[in-house]
Coordinates of C-alpha atoms and ligand atoms in Angstrom, one line a residue:
X1 CA -11.7 -4.8 3.1
X2 CA -8.7 -3.7 5.0
X3 CA -5.7 -5.7 4.0
X4 CA -2.2 -5.8 2.9
X5 CA -0.7 -8.8 1.2
X6 CA 0.1 -10.8 4.3
X7 CA -2.9 -12.5 5.4
X8 CA -0.6 -8.3 4.6
X9 CA 12.8 5.9 24.9
X10 CA 14.6 6.4 28.2
X11 CA 18.1 7.7 27.8
X12 CA 18.3 11.4 27.4
X13 CA 22.1 11.6 27.3
X14 CA 21.6 12.6 23.6
X15 CA 19.4 15.7 23.3
X16 CA 16.6 15.2 21.0
X17 CA 15.2 18.7 20.5
X18 CA 13.3 19.5 17.3
X19 CA 11.5 22.6 16.8
X20 CA 8.8 21.6 14.7
X21 CA 7.0 24.5 12.8
X22 CA 3.7 23.3 11.8
X23 CA 2.9 25.8 9.0
X24 CA 0.4 26.0 6.2
X25 CA 2.7 26.6 3.4
X26 CA 0.7 27.4 0.2
X27 CA -2.2 25.6 1.5
X28 CA 0.1 22.6 2.1
X29 CA 0.8 20.9 5.4
X30 CA 4.4 20.0 5.0
X31 CA 6.4 20.5 8.2
X32 CA 9.6 22.4 8.4
X33 CA 11.7 20.5 10.9
X34 CA 14.7 22.3 12.4
X35 CA 16.9 19.7 13.8
X36 CA 18.8 20.6 16.8
X37 CA 22.7 20.9 16.4
X38 CA 22.9 18.3 19.2
X39 CA 21.6 15.5 17.0
X40 CA 24.7 13.6 16.3
X41 CA 25.9 12.2 12.9
X42 CA 24.1 9.1 11.9
X43 CA 25.8 6.1 10.5
X44 CA 26.6 6.7 7.0
X45 CA 23.5 6.9 4.7
X46 CA 23.7 5.9 1.1
X47 CA 21.7 8.7 -0.3
X48 CA 21.8 11.1 -3.2
X49 CA 20.7 14.8 -3.0
X50 CA 17.8 15.9 -5.2
X51 CA 16.8 19.4 -6.1
X52 CA 14.0 20.9 -4.0
X53 CA 10.6 21.9 -5.5
X54 CA 8.2 24.5 -4.1
X55 CA 5.7 23.3 -1.4
X56 CA 7.0 19.8 -1.5
X57 CA 9.3 18.0 0.8
X58 CA 11.6 16.2 -1.6
X59 CA 12.8 12.6 -0.7
X60 CA 16.3 11.3 -1.2
X61 CA 17.0 8.3 -3.4
X62 CA 18.8 5.4 -1.9
X63 CA 22.1 4.5 -3.7
X64 CA 22.5 1.0 -4.9
X65 CA 25.4 -1.5 -4.8
X66 CA 27.0 0.1 -1.7
X67 CA 27.2 -2.9 0.6
X68 CA 24.7 -1.1 3.1
X69 CA 23.9 -3.0 6.4
X70 CA 20.7 -2.2 8.2
X71 CA 20.6 -0.2 11.5
X72 CA 17.8 -2.0 13.2
X73 CA 14.7 -0.1 14.7
X74 CA 15.7 -1.4 18.2
X75 CA 19.1 0.1 17.8
X76 CA 17.4 3.6 17.7
X77 CA 15.5 3.1 20.9
X78 CA 17.8 5.2 23.0
X79 CA 18.5 7.9 20.4
X80 CA 15.0 8.6 19.3
X81 CA 12.9 7.5 22.4
X82 CA 9.7 9.3 21.3
X83 CA 9.6 7.9 17.8
X84 CA 10.7 4.5 18.9
X85 CA 8.1 4.2 21.7
X86 CA 5.4 5.2 19.3
X87 CA 6.7 2.7 16.8
X88 CA 6.5 -0.1 19.4
X89 CA 2.8 0.8 19.9
X90 CA 2.1 -0.9 16.6
X91 CA 2.4 -4.1 18.6
X92 CA -1.0 -3.2 20.1
X93 CA -2.7 -3.1 16.8
X94 CA -3.1 -6.8 16.6
X95 CA -6.6 -7.5 15.4
X96 CA -7.0 -9.6 12.2
X97 CA -10.2 -10.3 10.3
X98 CA -10.2 -13.5 8.0
X99 CA -11.8 -12.2 4.7
X100 CA -12.4 -15.8 3.4
X101 CA -14.8 -16.1 6.2
X102 CA -16.3 -12.6 6.2
X103 CA -16.8 -12.7 2.5
X104 CA -17.0 -16.3 1.4
X105 CA -17.5 -15.2 -2.3
X106 CA -13.7 -14.4 -2.5
X107 CA -13.0 -18.1 -2.3
X108 CA -14.6 -18.3 -5.8
X109 CA -13.0 -15.2 -7.1
X110 CA -9.4 -16.1 -5.9
X111 CA -9.9 -19.9 -6.5
X112 CA -6.7 -21.5 -7.6
X113 CA -4.6 -18.7 -5.9
X114 CA -3.4 -18.6 -2.2
X115 CA -5.7 -15.8 -1.3
X116 CA -8.7 -18.2 -1.7
X117 CA -7.5 -20.2 1.4
X118 CA -6.3 -17.4 3.7
X119 CA -6.7 -13.7 3.5
X120 CA -6.1 -11.8 6.8
X121 CA -6.9 -8.2 7.2
X122 CA -3.9 -5.7 7.8
X123 CA -2.8 -4.9 11.4
X124 CA 0.3 -3.3 13.0
X125 CA 3.5 -2.9 11.0
X126 CA 5.5 -4.7 13.6
X127 CA 3.5 -7.9 12.7
X128 CA 4.4 -8.2 9.1
X129 CA 6.8 -11.1 9.4
X130 CA 4.6 -13.1 11.9
X131 CA 1.7 -12.6 9.5
X132 CA 3.7 -13.6 6.5
X133 CA 4.7 -16.9 8.1
X134 CA 1.1 -17.6 9.2
X135 CA -0.8 -16.9 5.9
X136 CA -1.0 -20.6 5.1
X137 CA -0.2 -19.5 1.5
X138 CA 2.9 -21.2 -0.1
X139 CA 5.9 -18.8 -0.5
X140 CA 8.3 -19.7 -3.3
X141 CA 10.4 -16.7 -3.9
X142 CA 12.1 -14.0 -1.7
X143 CA 10.2 -11.4 -3.6
X144 CA 7.4 -11.9 -1.0
X145 CA 9.8 -10.2 1.6
X146 CA 9.7 -7.0 -0.4
X147 CA 7.3 -5.1 2.0
X148 CA 8.0 -7.0 5.0
X149 CA 11.6 -6.5 6.2
X150 CA 14.3 -3.9 5.7
X151 CA 16.8 -6.8 5.7
X152 CA 15.5 -7.7 2.3
X153 CA 15.3 -3.9 1.1
X154 CA 19.1 -3.8 1.9
X155 CA 19.7 -7.0 -0.1
X156 CA 18.0 -5.6 -3.2
X157 CA 19.9 -2.3 -2.8
X158 CA 23.2 -4.2 -2.6
X159 CA 22.7 -7.1 -5.1
X160 CA 20.0 -5.8 -7.6
X161 CA 17.0 -7.4 -9.0
X162 CA 18.6 -10.9 -8.7
X163 CA 17.7 -10.9 -5.1
X164 CA 13.9 -11.1 -5.9
X165 CA 14.4 -14.5 -7.6
X166 CA 16.2 -16.2 -4.6
X167 CA 14.2 -19.0 -3.0
X168 CA 12.1 -17.7 -0.1
X169 CA 13.6 -20.1 2.5
X170 CA 17.1 -19.1 1.5
X171 CA 16.5 -15.6 2.8
X172 CA 14.5 -16.4 6.0
X173 CA 17.5 -16.7 8.2
X174 CA 18.8 -13.3 7.1
X175 CA 15.7 -11.5 8.4
X176 CA 16.9 -9.3 11.3
X177 CA 14.7 -6.2 11.1
X178 CA 11.0 -7.0 10.6
X179 CA 9.7 -3.5 9.8
X180 CA 12.5 -1.0 10.3
X181 CA 13.2 2.6 10.3
X182 CA 15.5 1.8 7.3
X183 CA 12.5 1.5 4.8
X184 CA 11.8 5.3 5.2
X185 CA 15.1 6.9 6.6
X186 CA 17.7 4.5 5.3
X187 CA 20.4 4.6 8.0
X188 CA 20.3 8.3 8.3
X189 CA 17.2 9.1 10.5
X190 CA 18.8 12.5 11.5
X191 CA 16.0 15.1 11.3
X192 CA 13.5 12.6 9.8
X193 CA 14.7 13.1 6.2
X194 CA 12.9 10.4 4.1
X195 CA 15.1 8.3 1.8
X196 CA 13.2 6.1 -0.7
X197 CA 14.9 2.7 -0.3
X198 CA 12.5 0.7 -2.6
X199 CA 13.8 1.4 -6.1
X200 CA 10.9 0.1 -8.0
X201 CA 8.8 3.1 -6.7
X202 CA 11.7 5.5 -7.7
X203 CA 11.6 3.9 -11.2
X204 CA 7.7 3.9 -11.4
X205 CA 7.2 7.7 -10.5
X206 CA 10.2 8.5 -12.8
X207 CA 10.4 12.2 -13.7
X208 CA 7.6 13.0 -11.1
X209 CA 9.8 12.0 -8.0
X210 CA 10.4 15.6 -7.0
X211 CA 6.7 16.5 -7.3
X212 CA 5.6 14.0 -4.9
X213 CA 5.8 14.6 -1.2
X214 CA 8.5 12.6 0.7
X215 CA 6.0 11.4 3.2
X216 CA 3.6 10.0 0.4
X217 CA 6.6 8.2 -1.3
X218 CA 7.6 6.7 2.0
X219 CA 4.3 4.8 2.3
X220 CA 3.9 4.3 -1.5
X221 CA 6.9 2.0 -1.3
X222 CA 4.5 -0.7 0.0
X223 CA 1.0 0.7 0.0
X224 CA 0.8 0.4 -3.8
X225 CA -0.1 -1.9 -6.6
X226 CA 2.7 -4.1 -8.0
X227 CA 3.3 -7.3 -9.9
X228 CA 6.2 -9.7 -10.1
X229 CA 8.0 -9.5 -13.4
X230 CA 7.3 -12.8 -15.2
X231 CA 10.9 -13.1 -16.4
X232 CA 13.0 -11.5 -13.5
X233 CA 10.4 -12.0 -10.7
X234 CA 11.3 -8.5 -9.6
X235 CA 8.8 -6.4 -7.8
X236 CA 7.5 -3.9 -10.5
X237 CA 4.9 -1.2 -11.1
X238 CA 2.6 -1.1 -14.0
X239 CA 3.2 2.6 -14.8
X240 CA 5.8 5.2 -15.5
X241 CA 5.0 8.7 -14.1
X242 CA 1.9 10.0 -12.4
X243 CA -0.1 10.5 -15.7
X244 CA -0.1 6.8 -16.3
X245 CA -1.0 5.8 -12.7
X246 CA -4.7 5.2 -13.2
X247 CA -6.5 1.9 -12.7
X248 CA -7.5 2.0 -16.4
X249 CA -4.0 2.6 -17.8
X250 CA -2.4 0.1 -15.3
X251 CA -4.9 -2.5 -16.5
X252 CA -3.9 -1.8 -20.1
X253 CA -0.3 -2.1 -19.1
X254 CA -0.8 -5.5 -17.6
X255 CA -2.9 -6.7 -20.4
X256 CA 0.0 -5.8 -22.7
X257 CA 2.6 -7.7 -20.8
X258 CA 3.6 -11.3 -21.8
X259 CA 5.4 -14.1 -20.1
X260 CA 8.3 -16.1 -21.4
X261 CA 5.8 -18.4 -23.5
X262 CA 4.2 -15.4 -25.1
X263 CA 1.0 -15.6 -23.0
X264 CA -0.8 -12.5 -21.6
X265 CA 0.6 -12.0 -18.1
X266 CA -1.5 -13.4 -15.3
X267 CA -1.1 -13.7 -11.6
X268 CA -2.9 -17.1 -12.0
X269 CA -5.2 -18.8 -14.3
X270 CA -8.7 -19.9 -13.1
X271 CA -8.9 -23.7 -13.8
X272 CA -12.7 -23.9 -14.3
X273 CA -12.9 -20.9 -16.7
X274 CA -9.5 -20.4 -18.1
X275 CA -9.6 -16.7 -17.2
X276 CA -6.1 -15.3 -16.8
X277 CA -6.7 -13.5 -13.6
X278 CA -4.9 -10.4 -12.0
X279 CA -4.5 -9.8 -8.2
X280 CA -4.5 -6.2 -7.2
X281 CA -2.6 -5.3 -4.0
X282 CA -3.4 -2.6 -1.7
X283 CA -3.4 0.5 -4.0
X284 CA -3.5 3.2 -1.4
X285 CA -0.8 5.3 -3.0
X286 CA -2.4 5.1 -6.4
X287 CA -5.9 5.7 -5.1
X288 CA -5.0 8.7 -2.8
X289 CA -2.9 10.6 -5.4
X290 CA -5.4 9.9 -8.1
X291 CA -7.6 12.1 -10.1
X292 CA -10.7 13.3 -7.8
X293 CA -8.9 12.9 -4.4
X294 CA -9.9 16.0 -2.3
X295 CA -6.6 15.8 -0.2
X296 CA -4.2 14.0 -2.7
X297 CA -5.2 14.5 -6.3
X298 CA -3.9 16.9 -8.8
X299 CA -6.7 19.3 -8.1
X300 CA -6.8 18.8 -4.4
X301 CA -9.0 21.1 -2.3
X302 CA -6.2 21.0 0.4
X303 CA -3.1 18.9 0.0
X304 CA -2.4 16.6 2.9
X305 CA 0.1 13.7 3.0
X306 CA -0.3 10.1 4.3
X307 CA 1.7 11.3 7.4
X308 CA -0.6 14.3 8.0
X309 CA -3.4 12.0 8.6
X310 CA -1.7 8.7 9.8
X311 CA 1.2 10.1 11.6
X312 CA 0.0 13.2 13.6
X313 CA 2.2 15.5 15.5
X314 CA 2.3 14.7 19.3
X315 CA 3.6 16.6 22.3
X316 CA 5.7 14.7 24.9
X317 CA 5.4 15.4 28.6
X318 CA 8.5 17.7 28.4
X319 CA 6.9 19.8 25.5
X320 CA 8.9 18.1 22.7
X321 CA 6.7 17.9 19.6
X322 CA 7.4 14.8 17.5
X323 CA 5.8 12.7 14.8
X324 CA 3.9 9.7 15.9
X325 CA 5.1 6.5 14.4
X326 CA 2.0 4.6 15.5
X327 CA 0.2 4.1 12.2
X328 CA -3.5 4.1 12.8
X329 CA -6.8 5.8 11.7
X330 CA -6.9 9.6 11.9
X331 CA -10.2 9.1 13.6
X332 CA -8.4 7.8 16.6
X333 CA -6.7 11.2 17.1
X334 CA -9.1 13.7 18.6
X335 CA -6.4 16.5 18.7
X336 CA -5.9 16.0 14.9
X337 CA -9.6 16.2 14.2
X338 CA -10.1 19.1 16.4
X339 CA -7.1 21.2 15.3
X340 CA -6.8 20.4 11.7
X341 CA -9.9 18.9 10.2
X342 CA -12.9 20.4 12.2
X343 CA -12.9 23.6 10.3
X344 CA -14.1 21.8 7.3
X345 CA -15.4 18.5 8.7
X346 CA -17.8 18.9 11.6
X347 CA -18.3 15.1 12.0
X348 CA -15.6 13.3 10.0
X349 CA -16.3 9.9 11.8
X350 CA -19.9 9.9 10.4
X351 CA -18.7 11.0 6.9
X352 CA -16.2 8.2 6.8
X353 CA -18.7 5.6 8.1
X354 CA -21.2 6.7 5.4
X355 CA -18.5 6.4 2.6
X356 CA -17.3 3.1 3.8
X357 CA -20.9 1.6 4.0
X358 CA -21.6 2.8 0.5
X359 CA -18.3 1.3 -0.7
X360 CA -18.6 -2.1 1.1
X361 CA -22.2 -2.7 0.1
X362 CA -21.5 -2.1 -3.5
X363 CA -18.2 -4.1 -3.3
X364 CA -20.0 -7.1 -1.8
X365 CA -22.9 -6.9 -4.3
X366 CA -20.6 -6.8 -7.3
X367 CA -18.3 -9.5 -5.7
X368 CA -21.3 -11.8 -5.5
X369 CA -22.2 -11.0 -9.0
X370 CA -18.7 -11.7 -10.2
X371 CA -18.6 -15.0 -8.4
X372 CA -21.9 -16.1 -9.9
X373 CA -20.5 -15.1 -13.3
X374 CA -17.5 -17.4 -12.7
X375 CA -19.8 -20.3 -12.0
X376 CA -22.1 -19.6 -15.0
X377 CA -19.0 -19.3 -17.3
X378 CA -17.6 -22.6 -16.0
X379 CA -20.9 -24.3 -16.6
X380 CA -21.3 -22.8 -20.1
X381 CA -17.7 -24.1 -21.0
X382 CA -18.4 -27.6 -19.3
X383 CA -21.6 -27.9 -21.4
X384 CA -19.9 -26.8 -24.7
X385 CA -22.1 -23.8 -24.9
X386 CA -19.3 -21.3 -25.5
X387 CA -16.0 -21.6 -27.4
X388 CA -13.6 -20.0 -29.8
X389 CA -13.4 -16.3 -30.1
X390 CA -16.5 -15.8 -28.0
X391 CA -14.9 -17.6 -25.1
X392 CA -11.7 -15.6 -25.4
X393 CA -13.8 -12.3 -25.4
X394 CA -15.7 -13.2 -22.4
X395 CA -12.6 -14.4 -20.6
X396 CA -11.0 -10.9 -21.2
X397 CA -14.2 -9.2 -20.0
X398 CA -14.2 -11.2 -16.7
X399 CA -10.4 -10.4 -16.2
X400 CA -11.1 -6.7 -16.6
X401 CA -14.2 -6.8 -14.4
X402 CA -12.4 -8.5 -11.5
X403 CA -9.4 -6.1 -11.8
X404 CA -11.7 -3.0 -11.3
X405 CA -13.5 -4.8 -8.4
X406 CA -10.3 -5.9 -6.7
X407 CA -8.9 -2.3 -7.0
X408 CA -11.5 -1.3 -4.5
X409 CA -11.8 -4.5 -2.5
X410 CA -8.1 -4.5 -1.5
X411 CA -7.7 -0.7 -0.9
X412 CA -7.6 -0.3 2.8
X413 CA -9.6 2.8 3.3
X414 CA -12.8 1.5 1.8
X415 CA -13.5 4.4 -0.5
X416 CA -12.3 7.1 2.0
X417 CA -9.1 8.1 0.3
X418 CA -10.8 8.9 -2.9
X419 CA -14.6 8.6 -3.3
X420 CA -14.6 9.6 -6.9
X421 CA -11.9 7.1 -8.1
X422 CA -13.7 4.4 -6.0
X423 CA -16.9 5.0 -7.8
X424 CA -15.3 5.0 -11.1
X425 CA -13.7 1.5 -10.5
X426 CA -17.0 0.0 -9.2
X427 CA -18.8 1.5 -12.2
X428 CA -16.4 0.0 -14.6
X429 CA -16.6 -3.5 -12.8
X430 CA -20.4 -3.3 -13.0
X431 CA -20.3 -2.5 -16.7
X432 CA -17.9 -5.3 -17.5
X433 CA -20.0 -7.8 -15.4
X434 CA -23.1 -6.8 -17.5
X435 CA -21.3 -7.1 -20.7
X436 CA -20.1 -10.6 -19.8
X437 CA -23.5 -11.7 -18.8
X438 CA -24.9 -10.5 -22.0
X439 CA -22.3 -12.4 -23.9
X440 CA -23.3 -15.6 -22.0
X441 CA -27.0 -15.4 -23.1
Ligands
HEC501 C1 7.9 -1.8 4.1 C2 6.5 -1.8 3.7 C3 5.6 -0.7 4.3 C4 5.8 0.7 4.4 C5 6.9 1.6 3.9 C6 4.6 1.2 5.0 N1 3.7 0.3 5.3 FE1 1.9 0.4 6.2 N2 1.7 -1.6 6.4 C7 2.5 -2.6 5.6 C8 2.1 -3.8 5.9 C9 2.7 -5.1 5.2 C10 1.0 -3.8 6.7 C11 0.1 -4.9 7.2 C12 0.7 -5.6 8.4 C13 0.0 -6.9 8.8 O1 -1.2 -7.0 8.8 O2 0.9 -7.8 9.2 C14 0.7 -2.3 6.9 C15 -0.2 -1.8 7.7 C16 -0.5 -0.4 7.9 C17 -1.6 0.2 8.7 C18 -2.5 -0.6 9.6 C19 -3.7 -1.2 9.0 C20 -4.6 -1.8 10.0 O3 -5.6 -2.5 9.5 O4 -4.4 -1.7 11.3 C21 -1.6 1.4 8.5 C22 -2.5 2.5 9.0 C23 -0.5 1.8 7.6 N3 0.2 0.6 7.3 C24 -0.2 3.0 7.2 C25 1.1 3.3 6.6 C26 1.5 4.7 6.3 C27 0.8 5.9 6.6 C28 2.9 4.5 5.8 C29 3.8 5.7 5.4 C30 4.1 6.7 6.4 C31 3.2 3.1 5.7 N4 2.1 2.4 6.2 C32 4.3 2.5 5.2 C33 3.6 -2.2 5.0 C34 4.3 -1.0 4.8
HEC502 C1 6.9 4.2 6.9 C2 8.0 5.3 7.0 C3 8.7 5.6 8.2 C4 9.2 4.6 9.1 C5 9.3 3.2 8.9 C6 9.9 5.4 10.1 N1 9.7 6.8 9.9 FE1 10.4 8.3 11.0 N2 9.4 9.7 9.9 C7 8.6 9.3 8.9 C8 8.0 10.5 8.3 C9 7.0 10.5 7.2 C10 8.4 11.6 9.1 C11 8.2 13.0 8.8 C12 6.9 13.5 9.2 C13 6.5 14.5 8.3 O1 7.2 15.3 7.5 O2 5.2 14.9 8.2 C14 9.4 10.9 10.1 C15 10.1 11.7 11.0 C16 10.9 11.2 11.8 C17 11.9 11.9 12.8 C18 12.0 13.5 12.8 C19 11.3 14.0 14.1 C20 9.9 13.9 14.2 O3 9.4 13.3 15.1 O4 9.2 14.3 13.1 C21 12.6 11.0 13.4 C22 13.7 11.3 14.5 C23 12.2 9.7 13.1 N3 11.3 9.9 12.1 C24 12.7 8.5 13.5 C25 12.2 7.3 13.2 C26 12.7 6.0 13.8 C27 13.7 5.9 15.0 C28 12.1 5.1 13.2 C29 12.1 3.5 13.4 C30 11.9 3.2 14.9 C31 11.4 5.6 12.1 N4 11.5 7.0 12.2 C32 10.6 4.8 11.2 C33 8.4 8.1 8.3 C34 8.9 6.8 8.8
HEC503 C1 -7.0 13.1 4.5 C2 -6.6 12.1 5.4 C3 -5.9 10.8 4.8 C4 -4.9 10.9 4.1 C5 -4.0 12.0 3.6 C6 -4.5 9.4 3.8 N1 -5.4 8.7 4.6 FE1 -5.3 6.7 4.8 N2 -7.1 6.7 5.8 C7 -7.8 7.9 6.1 C8 -9.1 7.5 6.8 C9 -10.1 8.4 7.3 C10 -9.1 6.1 6.8 C11 -10.2 5.1 7.4 C12 -9.9 4.9 8.8 C13 -10.9 4.1 9.5 O1 -11.6 3.4 8.9 O2 -11.1 4.5 10.8 C14 -7.8 5.6 6.2 C15 -7.5 4.2 6.1 C16 -6.2 3.8 5.7 C17 -5.6 2.6 5.9 C18 -6.4 1.4 6.5 C19 -6.2 1.6 8.1 C20 -7.0 0.7 8.9 O3 -7.0 0.9 10.1 O4 -7.5 -0.3 8.4 C21 -4.4 2.6 5.4 C22 -3.5 1.4 5.3 C23 -4.2 3.8 4.8 N3 -5.3 4.7 5.2 C24 -2.9 4.2 4.2 C25 -2.8 5.5 3.7 C26 -1.7 5.8 2.8 C27 -0.6 4.9 2.4 C28 -1.9 7.1 2.5 C29 -1.0 7.9 1.5 C30 -0.8 7.4 0.2 C31 -3.1 7.6 3.2 N4 -3.5 6.6 3.9 C32 -3.6 8.9 3.1 C33 -7.4 9.2 6.0 C34 -6.3 9.5 5.2
HEC504 C1 -10.0 23.4 3.9 C2 -11.1 22.5 4.2 C3 -10.7 21.0 4.6 C4 -9.9 20.6 5.7 C5 -9.1 21.5 6.7 C6 -9.9 19.2 5.6 N1 -10.7 18.7 4.6 FE1 -11.1 16.8 4.3 N2 -12.3 17.4 2.6 C7 -12.5 18.6 2.2 C8 -13.4 18.6 1.0 C9 -13.9 19.9 0.4 C10 -13.6 17.2 0.7 C11 -14.6 16.7 -0.3 C12 -15.8 16.6 0.3 C13 -16.8 15.9 -0.5 O1 -16.7 15.6 -1.6 O2 -17.9 15.5 0.1 C14 -12.9 16.5 1.8 C15 -13.0 15.2 1.8 C16 -12.3 14.3 2.8 C17 -12.4 13.0 3.0 C18 -13.2 11.9 2.0 C19 -12.5 11.9 0.7 C20 -13.4 12.0 -0.5 O3 -13.0 11.4 -1.6 O4 -14.5 12.6 -0.5 C21 -11.6 12.6 4.1 C22 -11.4 11.2 4.6 C23 -11.1 13.8 4.6 N3 -11.6 14.8 3.9 C24 -10.3 13.7 5.7 C25 -9.8 14.9 6.3 C26 -8.9 14.9 7.4 C27 -8.4 13.6 8.2 C28 -8.6 16.3 7.7 C29 -7.7 16.8 8.8 C30 -6.4 16.2 8.9 C31 -9.3 17.0 6.7 N4 -10.0 16.1 5.8 C32 -9.2 18.5 6.5 C33 -12.1 19.8 2.9 C34 -11.2 19.8 4.0

């Protein structure tokens, strides 16, 4: 299933001349960009310098508490016409699939939580605010704005975690820049330097910040698994450092979290079964950089970044090479496939289709089995056939099963980012479902 939480240049007075040297640096595809001296100074960026590591483009970290205001995407239209025009193309990516209709079993799995009523697939970045308002899911706190508007990103940088606990409606009038350049470049677009403005990601990757390519971090700010801290309501990640960024260890982390009443952390509690359920959110970052990923994992065959595949290099009519800011499938870019992928992938579209079919077939089969398990457990409880410690054990098993299933269901590539990790998660879900069914006998 493809979804994010919501549901998720004509003025050449300023010369924009970048010589982009696309080079294979130690089997890596990071690009060296040489900005032209004609590029003017940007409005002041709140960013700190970080030491460089070999083969990795290192991002900057945004500074906090600086009273920063956002330079809006539209304000860059004249200065960066190529990037801005490609960014506006996201408006064309406007298709939405309603998953509650496509996969009715999720109404059971997410019962009691907003996603059971409305769960739209992801579409273009420029739709994030429209889609957020239209979800039909209730929004209580401003933390829902975390991945939707740079106006909120700036608010958190200025005010700290207290911003997350604001009432949703109290922030709505402050939304000025739906999905802005600010998320990835702060106010200093310059030569395309990436500044990580979402501090929870900086905290989560901790000492590994310099080891992760800037482009991967730019997307990981939103295309990642998070939860809202039960006390502060702050957007938080269930890991510290890359070694702890596995679905298994993240589950263990969330299973060990408690709320103010001492209960095990839950996104919601299923009324019929009492299972304290967790909702995974679009873990593209964790999946792509995880063990087994041929282009993103620790033992990658060939390291590529999210931008290499989703933001290919384009050549304008005047010969200027620039990075496309139209975030779509790499399969939509024949030049990329021919020039970069074809030497190893003769027919990537078929490979992708095969992986996605295998993934969704199994995801649906296990989703149905999990929904059946929910119903069977509810019936067993209603009839008094299970109670006490046996009931607690089975609830825990169902919670774990749904976590591993959801980790794949909500990952937008449908297995393509990392077949091995996808298979691992589905195997774990299947194992837990079997265990729970055996416990019900
Ligand atoms: C500020 C948060 C944020 C950042 C940063 C971000 N995304 Fe997204 N992305 C989203 C949201 C939210 C959606 C879904 C929009 C909707 O459906 O309304 C989305 C949608 C997408 C889609 C479209 C999916 C579809 O089905 O059409 C692609 C592709 C994508 N993002 C790739 C990327 C890449 C690659 C990066 C990094 C270079 C990135 N995104 C950075 C929040 C973000
Ligand atoms: C989701 C993250 C993201 C957002 C939002 C974003 N960019 Fe970028 N931008 C990148 C990445 C990643 C690169 C560098 C690509 C690479 O290194 O492979 C880049 C590169 C650039 C460059 C360097 C020149 C080039 O084309 O490579 C410019 C200029 C730029 N962006 C302008 C903008 C403008 C203007 C906006 C808003 C309209 C914007 N960007 C929004 C991620 C982003
Ligand atoms: C090796 C190339 C590659 C890399 C690197 C890569 N992806 Fe993808 N991604 C794909 C392919 C292929 C698809 C499936 C596209 C399709 O179905 O047409 C995909 C799908 C997606 C989608 C769903 C798009 C849609 O149209 O529904 C999102 C969102 C996404 N990727 C985000 C990311 C993020 C974030 C990263 C980095 C953490 C990343 N990708 C790294 C190749 C890549
Ligand atoms: C140097 C050879 C090489 C190049 C170049 C290459 N790939 Fe791959 N790619 C591989 C190998 C090897 C695998 C693992 C194949 C497998 O397990 O079946 C792979 C797997 C993949 C997968 C599936 C991920 C998975 O878990 O199996 C995708 C998607 C993918 N590549 C996309 C791309 C895209 C897009 C490009 C071009 C931007 C590209 N690749 C360039 C060698 C390459």
